[in-house]
Tab-separated table of N, CA and C and ligand atoms in Angstrom:
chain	number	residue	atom	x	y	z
A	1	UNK	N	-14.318	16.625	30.369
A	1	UNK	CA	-14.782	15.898	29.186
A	1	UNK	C	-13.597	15.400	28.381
A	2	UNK	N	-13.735	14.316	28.070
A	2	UNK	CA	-12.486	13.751	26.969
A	2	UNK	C	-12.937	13.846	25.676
A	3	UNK	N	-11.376	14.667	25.281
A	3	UNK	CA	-11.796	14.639	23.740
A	3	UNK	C	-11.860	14.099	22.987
A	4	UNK	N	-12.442	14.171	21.544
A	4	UNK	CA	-12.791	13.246	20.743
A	4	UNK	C	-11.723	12.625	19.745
A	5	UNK	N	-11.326	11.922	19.987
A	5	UNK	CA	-10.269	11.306	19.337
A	5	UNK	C	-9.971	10.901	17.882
A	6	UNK	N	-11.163	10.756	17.139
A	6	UNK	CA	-11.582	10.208	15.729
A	6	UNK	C	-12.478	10.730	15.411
A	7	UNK	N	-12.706	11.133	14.244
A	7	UNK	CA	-13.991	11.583	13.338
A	7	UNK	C	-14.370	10.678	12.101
A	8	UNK	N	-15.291	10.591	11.676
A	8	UNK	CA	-15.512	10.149	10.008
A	8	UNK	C	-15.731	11.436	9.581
A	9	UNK	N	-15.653	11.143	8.019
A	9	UNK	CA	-15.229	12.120	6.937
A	9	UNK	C	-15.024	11.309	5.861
A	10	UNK	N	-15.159	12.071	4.901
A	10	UNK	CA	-15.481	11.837	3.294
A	10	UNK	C	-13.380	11.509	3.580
A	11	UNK	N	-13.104	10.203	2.777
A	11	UNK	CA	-12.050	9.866	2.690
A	11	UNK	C	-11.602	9.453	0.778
A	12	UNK	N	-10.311	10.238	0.818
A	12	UNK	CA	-9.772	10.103	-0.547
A	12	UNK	C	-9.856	8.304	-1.155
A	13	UNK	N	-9.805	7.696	-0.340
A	13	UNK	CA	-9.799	6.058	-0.582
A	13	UNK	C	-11.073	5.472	-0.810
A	14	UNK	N	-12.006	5.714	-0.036
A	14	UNK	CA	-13.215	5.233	-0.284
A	14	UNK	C	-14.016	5.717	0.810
A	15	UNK	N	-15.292	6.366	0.085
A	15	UNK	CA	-16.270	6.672	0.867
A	15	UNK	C	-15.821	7.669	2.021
A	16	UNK	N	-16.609	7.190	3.303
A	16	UNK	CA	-16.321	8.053	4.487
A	16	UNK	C	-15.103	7.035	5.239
A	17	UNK	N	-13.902	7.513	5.661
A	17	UNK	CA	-12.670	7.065	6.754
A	17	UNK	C	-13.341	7.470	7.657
A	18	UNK	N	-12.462	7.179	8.835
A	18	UNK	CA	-12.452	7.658	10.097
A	18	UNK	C	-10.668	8.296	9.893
A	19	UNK	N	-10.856	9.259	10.817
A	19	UNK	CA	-9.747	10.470	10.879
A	19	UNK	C	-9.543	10.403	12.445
A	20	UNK	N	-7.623	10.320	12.608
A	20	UNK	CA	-7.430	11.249	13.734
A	20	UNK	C	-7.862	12.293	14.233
A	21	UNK	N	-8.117	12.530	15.036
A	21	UNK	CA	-8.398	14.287	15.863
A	21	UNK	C	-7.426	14.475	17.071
A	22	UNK	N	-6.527	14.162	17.679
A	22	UNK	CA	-5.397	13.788	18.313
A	22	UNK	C	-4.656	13.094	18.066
A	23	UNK	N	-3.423	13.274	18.441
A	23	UNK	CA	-2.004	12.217	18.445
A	23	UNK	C	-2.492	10.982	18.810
A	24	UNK	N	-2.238	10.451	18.500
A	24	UNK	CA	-2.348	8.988	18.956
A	24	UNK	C	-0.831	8.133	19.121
A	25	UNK	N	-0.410	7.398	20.016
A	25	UNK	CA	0.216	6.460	20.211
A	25	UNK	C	0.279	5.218	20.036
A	26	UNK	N	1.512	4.558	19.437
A	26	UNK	CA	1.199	3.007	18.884
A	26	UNK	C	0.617	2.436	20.105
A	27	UNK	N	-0.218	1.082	19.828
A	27	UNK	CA	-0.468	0.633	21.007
A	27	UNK	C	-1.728	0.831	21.279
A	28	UNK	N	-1.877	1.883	21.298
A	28	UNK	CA	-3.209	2.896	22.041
A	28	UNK	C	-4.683	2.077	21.247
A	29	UNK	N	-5.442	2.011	22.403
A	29	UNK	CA	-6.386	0.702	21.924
A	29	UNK	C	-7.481	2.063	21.830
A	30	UNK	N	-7.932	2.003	20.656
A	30	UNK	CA	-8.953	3.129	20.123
A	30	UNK	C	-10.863	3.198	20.021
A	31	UNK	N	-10.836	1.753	19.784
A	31	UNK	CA	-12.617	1.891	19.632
A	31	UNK	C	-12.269	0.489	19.313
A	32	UNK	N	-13.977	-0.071	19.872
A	32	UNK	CA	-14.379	-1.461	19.207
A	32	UNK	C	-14.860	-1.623	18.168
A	33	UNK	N	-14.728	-2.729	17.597
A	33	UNK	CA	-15.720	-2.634	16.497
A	33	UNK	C	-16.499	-3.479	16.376
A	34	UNK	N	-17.616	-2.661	16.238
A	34	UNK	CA	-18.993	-3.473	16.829
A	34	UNK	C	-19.893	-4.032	15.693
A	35	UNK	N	-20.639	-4.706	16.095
A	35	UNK	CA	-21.758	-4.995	14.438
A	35	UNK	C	-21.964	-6.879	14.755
A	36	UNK	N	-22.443	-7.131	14.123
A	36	UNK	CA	-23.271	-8.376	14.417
A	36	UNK	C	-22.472	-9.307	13.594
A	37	UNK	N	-22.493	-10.046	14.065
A	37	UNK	CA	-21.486	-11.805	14.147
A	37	UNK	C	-22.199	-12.520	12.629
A	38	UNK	N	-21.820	-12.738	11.570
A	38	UNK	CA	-22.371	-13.404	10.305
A	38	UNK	C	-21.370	-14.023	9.802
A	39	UNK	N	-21.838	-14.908	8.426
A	39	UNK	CA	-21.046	-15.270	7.925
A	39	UNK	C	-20.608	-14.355	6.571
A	40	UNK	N	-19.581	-14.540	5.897
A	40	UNK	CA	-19.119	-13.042	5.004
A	40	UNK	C	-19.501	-13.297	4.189
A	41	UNK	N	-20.322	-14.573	3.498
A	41	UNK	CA	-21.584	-14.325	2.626
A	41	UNK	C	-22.738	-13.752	2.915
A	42	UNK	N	-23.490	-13.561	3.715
A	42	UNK	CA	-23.900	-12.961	4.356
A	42	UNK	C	-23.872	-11.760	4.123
A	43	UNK	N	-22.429	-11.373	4.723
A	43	UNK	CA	-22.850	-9.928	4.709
A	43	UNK	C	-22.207	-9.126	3.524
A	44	UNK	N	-21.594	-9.772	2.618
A	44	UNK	CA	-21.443	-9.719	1.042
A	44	UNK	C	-22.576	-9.597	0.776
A	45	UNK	N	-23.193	-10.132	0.828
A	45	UNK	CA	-24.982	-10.272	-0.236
A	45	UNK	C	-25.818	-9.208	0.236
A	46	UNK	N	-25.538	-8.548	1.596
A	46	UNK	CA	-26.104	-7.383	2.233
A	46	UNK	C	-25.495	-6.032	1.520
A	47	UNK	N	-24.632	-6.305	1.512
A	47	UNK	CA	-23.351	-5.107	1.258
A	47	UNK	C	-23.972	-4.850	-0.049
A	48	UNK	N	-23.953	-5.775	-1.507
A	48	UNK	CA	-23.870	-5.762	-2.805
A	48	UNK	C	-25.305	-4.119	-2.578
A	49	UNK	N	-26.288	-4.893	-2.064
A	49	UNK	CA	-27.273	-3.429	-2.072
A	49	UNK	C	-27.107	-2.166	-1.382
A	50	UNK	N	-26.123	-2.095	-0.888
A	50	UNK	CA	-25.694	-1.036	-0.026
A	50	UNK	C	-24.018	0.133	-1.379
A	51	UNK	N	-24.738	0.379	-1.934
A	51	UNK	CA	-23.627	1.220	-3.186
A	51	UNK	C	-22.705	0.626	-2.765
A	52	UNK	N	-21.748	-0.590	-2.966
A	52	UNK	CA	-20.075	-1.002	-2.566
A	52	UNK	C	-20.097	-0.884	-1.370
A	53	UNK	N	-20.170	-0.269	-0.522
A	53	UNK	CA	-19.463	-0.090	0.780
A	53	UNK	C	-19.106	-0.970	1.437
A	54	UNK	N	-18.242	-1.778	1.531
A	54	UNK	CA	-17.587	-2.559	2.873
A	54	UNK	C	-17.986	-2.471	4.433
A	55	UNK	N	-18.594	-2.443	4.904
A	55	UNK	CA	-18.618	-2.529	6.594
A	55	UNK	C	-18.391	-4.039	6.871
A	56	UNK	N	-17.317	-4.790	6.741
A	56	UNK	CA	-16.691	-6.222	7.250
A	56	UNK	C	-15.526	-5.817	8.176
A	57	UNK	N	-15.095	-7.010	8.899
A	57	UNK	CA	-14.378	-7.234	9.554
A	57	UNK	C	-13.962	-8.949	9.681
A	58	UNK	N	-13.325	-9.463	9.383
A	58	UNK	CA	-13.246	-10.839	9.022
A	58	UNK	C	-12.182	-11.195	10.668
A	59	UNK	N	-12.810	-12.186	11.354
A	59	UNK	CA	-12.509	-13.145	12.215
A	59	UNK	C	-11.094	-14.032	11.968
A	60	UNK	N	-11.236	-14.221	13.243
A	60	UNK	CA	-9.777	-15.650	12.714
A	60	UNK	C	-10.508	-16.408	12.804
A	61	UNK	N	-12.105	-16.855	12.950
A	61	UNK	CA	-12.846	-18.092	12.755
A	61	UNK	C	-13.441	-17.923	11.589
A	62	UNK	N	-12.950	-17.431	10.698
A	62	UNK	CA	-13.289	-16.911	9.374
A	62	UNK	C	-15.275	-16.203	9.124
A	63	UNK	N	-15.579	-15.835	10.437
A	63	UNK	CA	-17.109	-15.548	10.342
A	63	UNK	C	-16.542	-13.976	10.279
A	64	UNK	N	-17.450	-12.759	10.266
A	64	UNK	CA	-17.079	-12.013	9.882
A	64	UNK	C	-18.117	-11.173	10.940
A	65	UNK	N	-17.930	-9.609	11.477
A	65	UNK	CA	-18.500	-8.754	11.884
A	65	UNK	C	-18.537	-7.562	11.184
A	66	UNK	N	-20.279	-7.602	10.755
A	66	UNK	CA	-20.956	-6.706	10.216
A	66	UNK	C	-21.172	-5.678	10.797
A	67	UNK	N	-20.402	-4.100	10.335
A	67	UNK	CA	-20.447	-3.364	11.050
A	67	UNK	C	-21.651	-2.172	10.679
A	68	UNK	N	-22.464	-2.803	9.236
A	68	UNK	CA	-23.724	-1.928	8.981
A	68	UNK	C	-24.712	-2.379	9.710
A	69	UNK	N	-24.371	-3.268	10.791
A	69	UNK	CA	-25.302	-3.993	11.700
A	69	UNK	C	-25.646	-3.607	12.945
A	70	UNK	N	-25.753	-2.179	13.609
A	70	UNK	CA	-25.621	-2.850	15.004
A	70	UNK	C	-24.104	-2.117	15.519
A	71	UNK	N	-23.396	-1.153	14.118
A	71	UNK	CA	-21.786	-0.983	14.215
A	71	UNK	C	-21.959	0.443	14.737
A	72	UNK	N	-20.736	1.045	15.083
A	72	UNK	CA	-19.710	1.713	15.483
A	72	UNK	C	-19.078	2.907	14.664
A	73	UNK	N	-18.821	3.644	14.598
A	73	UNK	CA	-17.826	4.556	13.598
A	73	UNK	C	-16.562	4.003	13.715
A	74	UNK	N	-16.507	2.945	14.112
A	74	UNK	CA	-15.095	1.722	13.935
A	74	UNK	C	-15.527	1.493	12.645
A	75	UNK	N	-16.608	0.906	11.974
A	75	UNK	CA	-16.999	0.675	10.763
A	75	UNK	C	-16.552	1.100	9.245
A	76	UNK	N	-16.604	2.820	9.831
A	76	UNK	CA	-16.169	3.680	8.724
A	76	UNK	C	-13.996	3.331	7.897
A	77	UNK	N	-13.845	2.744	8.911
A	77	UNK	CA	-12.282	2.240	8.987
A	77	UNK	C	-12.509	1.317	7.715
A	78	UNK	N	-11.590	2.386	6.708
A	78	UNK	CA	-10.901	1.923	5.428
A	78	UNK	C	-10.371	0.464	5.504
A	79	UNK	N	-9.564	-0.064	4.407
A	79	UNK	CA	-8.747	-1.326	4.212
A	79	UNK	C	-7.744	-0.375	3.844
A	80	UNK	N	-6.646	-0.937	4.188
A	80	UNK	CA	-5.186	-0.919	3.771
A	80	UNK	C	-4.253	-2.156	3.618
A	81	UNK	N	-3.633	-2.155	2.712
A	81	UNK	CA	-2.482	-3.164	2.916
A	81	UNK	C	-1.221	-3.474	3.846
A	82	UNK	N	-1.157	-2.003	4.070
A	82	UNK	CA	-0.244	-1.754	5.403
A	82	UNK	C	-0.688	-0.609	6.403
A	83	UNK	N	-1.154	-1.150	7.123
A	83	UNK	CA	-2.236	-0.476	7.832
A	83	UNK	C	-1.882	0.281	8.879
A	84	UNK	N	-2.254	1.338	9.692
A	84	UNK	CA	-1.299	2.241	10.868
A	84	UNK	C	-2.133	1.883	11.940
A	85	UNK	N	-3.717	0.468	11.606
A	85	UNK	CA	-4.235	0.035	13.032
A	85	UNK	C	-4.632	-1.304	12.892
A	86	UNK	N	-4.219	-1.913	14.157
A	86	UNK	CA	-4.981	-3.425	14.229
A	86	UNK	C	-5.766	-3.619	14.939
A	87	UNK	N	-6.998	-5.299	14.432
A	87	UNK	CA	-7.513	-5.720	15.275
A	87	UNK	C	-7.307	-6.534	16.161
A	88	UNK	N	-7.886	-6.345	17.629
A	88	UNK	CA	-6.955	-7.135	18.042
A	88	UNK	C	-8.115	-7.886	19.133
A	89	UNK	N	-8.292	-9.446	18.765
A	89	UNK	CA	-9.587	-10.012	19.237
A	89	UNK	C	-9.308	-10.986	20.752
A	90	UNK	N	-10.316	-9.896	21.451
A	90	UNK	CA	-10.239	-10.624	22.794
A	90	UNK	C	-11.481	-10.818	23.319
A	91	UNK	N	-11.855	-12.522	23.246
A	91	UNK	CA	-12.891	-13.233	23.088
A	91	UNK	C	-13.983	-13.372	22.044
A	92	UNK	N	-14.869	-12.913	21.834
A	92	UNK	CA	-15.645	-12.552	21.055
A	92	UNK	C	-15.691	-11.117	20.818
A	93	UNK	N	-14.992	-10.265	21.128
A	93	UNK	CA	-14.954	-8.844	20.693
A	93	UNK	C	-13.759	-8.639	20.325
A	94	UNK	N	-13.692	-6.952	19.176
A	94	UNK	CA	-12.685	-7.040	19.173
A	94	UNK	C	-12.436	-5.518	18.557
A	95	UNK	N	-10.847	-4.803	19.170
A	95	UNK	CA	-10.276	-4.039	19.359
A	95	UNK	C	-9.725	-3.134	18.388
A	96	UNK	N	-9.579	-2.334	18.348
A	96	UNK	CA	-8.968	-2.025	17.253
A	96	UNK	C	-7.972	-0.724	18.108
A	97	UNK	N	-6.697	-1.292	17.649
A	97	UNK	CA	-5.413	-0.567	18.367
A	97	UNK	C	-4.498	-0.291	17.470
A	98	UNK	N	-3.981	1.052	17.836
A	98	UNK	CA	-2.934	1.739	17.047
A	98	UNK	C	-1.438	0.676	16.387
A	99	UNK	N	-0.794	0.316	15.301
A	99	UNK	CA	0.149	0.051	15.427
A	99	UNK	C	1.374	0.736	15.441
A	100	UNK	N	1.105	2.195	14.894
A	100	UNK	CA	2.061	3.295	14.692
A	100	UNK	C	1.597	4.291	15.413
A	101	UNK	N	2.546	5.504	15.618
A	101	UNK	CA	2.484	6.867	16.159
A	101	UNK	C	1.358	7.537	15.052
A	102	UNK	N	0.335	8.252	15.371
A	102	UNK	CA	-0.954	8.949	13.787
A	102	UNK	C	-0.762	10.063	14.565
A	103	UNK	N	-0.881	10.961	13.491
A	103	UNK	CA	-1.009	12.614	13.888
A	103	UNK	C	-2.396	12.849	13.617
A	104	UNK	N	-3.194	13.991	14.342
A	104	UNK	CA	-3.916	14.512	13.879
A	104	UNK	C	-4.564	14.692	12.335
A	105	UNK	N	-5.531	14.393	11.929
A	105	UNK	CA	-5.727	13.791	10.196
A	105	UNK	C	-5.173	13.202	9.652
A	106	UNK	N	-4.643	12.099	10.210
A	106	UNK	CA	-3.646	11.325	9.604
A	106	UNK	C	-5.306	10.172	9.275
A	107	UNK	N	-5.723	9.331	8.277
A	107	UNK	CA	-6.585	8.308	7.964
A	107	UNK	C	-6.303	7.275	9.064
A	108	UNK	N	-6.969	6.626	9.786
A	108	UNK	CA	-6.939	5.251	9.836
A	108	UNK	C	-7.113	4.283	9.306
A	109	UNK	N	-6.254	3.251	8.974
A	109	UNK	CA	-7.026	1.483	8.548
A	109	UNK	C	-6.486	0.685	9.345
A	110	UNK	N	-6.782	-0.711	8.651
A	110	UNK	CA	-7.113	-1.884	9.280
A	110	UNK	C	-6.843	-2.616	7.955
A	111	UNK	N	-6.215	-4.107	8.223
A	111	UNK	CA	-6.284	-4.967	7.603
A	111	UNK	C	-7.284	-5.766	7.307
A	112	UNK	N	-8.862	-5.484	6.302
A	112	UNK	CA	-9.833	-6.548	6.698
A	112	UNK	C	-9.517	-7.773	7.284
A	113	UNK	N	-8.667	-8.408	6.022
A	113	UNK	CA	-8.289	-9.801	5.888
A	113	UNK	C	-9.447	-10.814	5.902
A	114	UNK	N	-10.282	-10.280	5.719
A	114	UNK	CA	-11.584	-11.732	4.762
A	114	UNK	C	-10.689	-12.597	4.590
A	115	UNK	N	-11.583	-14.042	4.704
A	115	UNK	CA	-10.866	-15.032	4.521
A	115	UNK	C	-12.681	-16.206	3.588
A	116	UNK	N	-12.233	-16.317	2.661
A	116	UNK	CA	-13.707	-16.344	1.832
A	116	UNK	C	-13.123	-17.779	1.849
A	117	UNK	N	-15.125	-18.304	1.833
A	117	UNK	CA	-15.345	-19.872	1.839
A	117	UNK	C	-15.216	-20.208	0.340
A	118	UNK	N	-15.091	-20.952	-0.078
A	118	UNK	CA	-15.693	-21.391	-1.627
A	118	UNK	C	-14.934	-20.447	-2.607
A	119	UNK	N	-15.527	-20.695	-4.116
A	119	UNK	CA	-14.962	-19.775	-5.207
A	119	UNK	C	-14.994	-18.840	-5.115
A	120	UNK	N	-14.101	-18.141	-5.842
A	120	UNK	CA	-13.626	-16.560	-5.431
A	120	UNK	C	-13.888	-15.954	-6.727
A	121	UNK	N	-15.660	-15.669	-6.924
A	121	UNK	CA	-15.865	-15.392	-8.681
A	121	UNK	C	-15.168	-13.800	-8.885
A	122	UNK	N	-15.239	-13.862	-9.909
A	122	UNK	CA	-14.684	-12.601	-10.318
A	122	UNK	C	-15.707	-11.242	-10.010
A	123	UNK	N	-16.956	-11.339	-9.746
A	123	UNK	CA	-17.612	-10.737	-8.999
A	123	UNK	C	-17.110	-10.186	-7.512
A	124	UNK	N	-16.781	-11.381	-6.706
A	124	UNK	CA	-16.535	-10.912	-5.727
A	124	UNK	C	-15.224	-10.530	-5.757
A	125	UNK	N	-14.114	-10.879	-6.364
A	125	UNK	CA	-12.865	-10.229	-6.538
A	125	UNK	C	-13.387	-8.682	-6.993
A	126	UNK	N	-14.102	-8.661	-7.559
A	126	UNK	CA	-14.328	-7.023	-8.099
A	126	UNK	C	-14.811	-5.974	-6.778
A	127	UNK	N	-15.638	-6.482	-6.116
A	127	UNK	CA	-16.352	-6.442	-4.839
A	127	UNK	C	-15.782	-5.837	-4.048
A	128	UNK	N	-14.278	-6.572	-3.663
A	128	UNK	CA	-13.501	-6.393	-2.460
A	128	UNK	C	-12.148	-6.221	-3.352
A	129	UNK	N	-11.731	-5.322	-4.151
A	129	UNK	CA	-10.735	-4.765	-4.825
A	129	UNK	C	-10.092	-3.855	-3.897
A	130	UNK	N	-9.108	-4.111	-3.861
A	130	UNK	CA	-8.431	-3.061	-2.706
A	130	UNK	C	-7.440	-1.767	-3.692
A	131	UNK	N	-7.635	-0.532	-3.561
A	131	UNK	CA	-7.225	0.686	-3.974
A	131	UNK	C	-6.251	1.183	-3.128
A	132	UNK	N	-5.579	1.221	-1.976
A	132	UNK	CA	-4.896	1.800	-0.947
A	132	UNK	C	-4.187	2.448	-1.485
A	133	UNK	N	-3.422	2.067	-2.669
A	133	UNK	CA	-2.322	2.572	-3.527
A	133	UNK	C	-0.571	2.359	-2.834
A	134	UNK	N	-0.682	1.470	-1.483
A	134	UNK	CA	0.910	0.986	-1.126
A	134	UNK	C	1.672	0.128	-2.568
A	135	UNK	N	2.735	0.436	-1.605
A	135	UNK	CA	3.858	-0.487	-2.771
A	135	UNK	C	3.078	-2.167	-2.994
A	136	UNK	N	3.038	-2.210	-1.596
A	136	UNK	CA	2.832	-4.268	-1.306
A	136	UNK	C	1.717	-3.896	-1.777
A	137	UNK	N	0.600	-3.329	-2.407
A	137	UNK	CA	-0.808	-3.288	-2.277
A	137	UNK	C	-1.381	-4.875	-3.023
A	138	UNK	N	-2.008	-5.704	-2.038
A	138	UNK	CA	-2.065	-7.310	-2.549
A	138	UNK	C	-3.422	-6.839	-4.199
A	139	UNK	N	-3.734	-6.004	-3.590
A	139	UNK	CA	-5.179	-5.387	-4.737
A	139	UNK	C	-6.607	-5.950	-4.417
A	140	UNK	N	-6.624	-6.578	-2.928
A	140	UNK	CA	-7.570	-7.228	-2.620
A	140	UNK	C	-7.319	-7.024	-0.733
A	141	UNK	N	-8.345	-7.033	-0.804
A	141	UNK	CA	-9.492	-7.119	1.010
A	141	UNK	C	-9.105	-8.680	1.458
A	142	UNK	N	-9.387	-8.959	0.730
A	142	UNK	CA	-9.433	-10.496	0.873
A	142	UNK	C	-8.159	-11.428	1.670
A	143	UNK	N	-8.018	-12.526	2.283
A	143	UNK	CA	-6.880	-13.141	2.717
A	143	UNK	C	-5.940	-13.942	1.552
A	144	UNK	N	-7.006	-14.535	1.081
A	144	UNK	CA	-7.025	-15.914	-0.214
A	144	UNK	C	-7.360	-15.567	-1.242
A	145	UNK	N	-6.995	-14.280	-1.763
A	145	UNK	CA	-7.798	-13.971	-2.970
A	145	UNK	C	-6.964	-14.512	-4.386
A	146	UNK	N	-5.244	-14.543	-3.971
A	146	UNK	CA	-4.658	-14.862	-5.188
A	146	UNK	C	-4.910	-16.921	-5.707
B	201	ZN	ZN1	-4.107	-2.458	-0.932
């Protein structure tokens, strides 16, 4: 049996993370992340009734995968500004792989990087406020938010 590599868990950043449970290696391609193909209004306007929680994943075709959809415990994966995992999109799916060495309970993230159509009300800046607490921290999820 192979062991389990990641857990969710109540995370100091927001809500439930996903957690190491083994070493992991940069590189090391970890879980998909799954959830249904929308646009990030869409699944903004879904989200707003869901207490805050984020389950996005923003595209380089700027559509976005909803991971309260249909998702993965890839889902549970925080935002960071400097993140210790990427996505990494091959075809219509897409990857999510180590960029650094993670120890055991070490958090995982991911760079959302939303990339929002139209005005950026102060609603949704509030919405997708990013907390990570890094130096670079942009203070936003978002690609285009400044
Ligand atoms: Zn940040």
């Amino acid at each position: 049996m192979r062991l389990r590599r990641m857990t969710a868990r109540r995370s100091s950043v927001h809500g439930k993370g996903l957690f190491a449970l083994q070493p992991i290696a940069a590189g090391d391609r970890l879980i998909e992340y799954k959830g249904k193909v929308t646009s990030w209004r869409r699944a903004a306007a879904r989200q707003r009734s869901d207490v805050g929680h984020t389950f996005a994943f923003g595209l380089s075709n700027g559509r976005v995968i909803d991971g309260s959809r249909g998702g993965n415990s890839a889902r549970f994966l925080n935002h960071a500004c400097s993140p210790n995992c990427e996505a990494i999109e091959v075809g219509d799916r897409v990857f999510i792989h180590a960029l650094a060495a993670i120890k055991p309970g070490d958090e995982l993230f991911i760079d959302y990087g939303l990339a929002v159509d139209g005005e950026i009300t102060d609603d949704i800046r509030a919405q997708y406020a990013c907390r990570c607490g890094a130096s670079n921290c942009r203070r936003s999820m978002l690609r285009n938010a400044e």
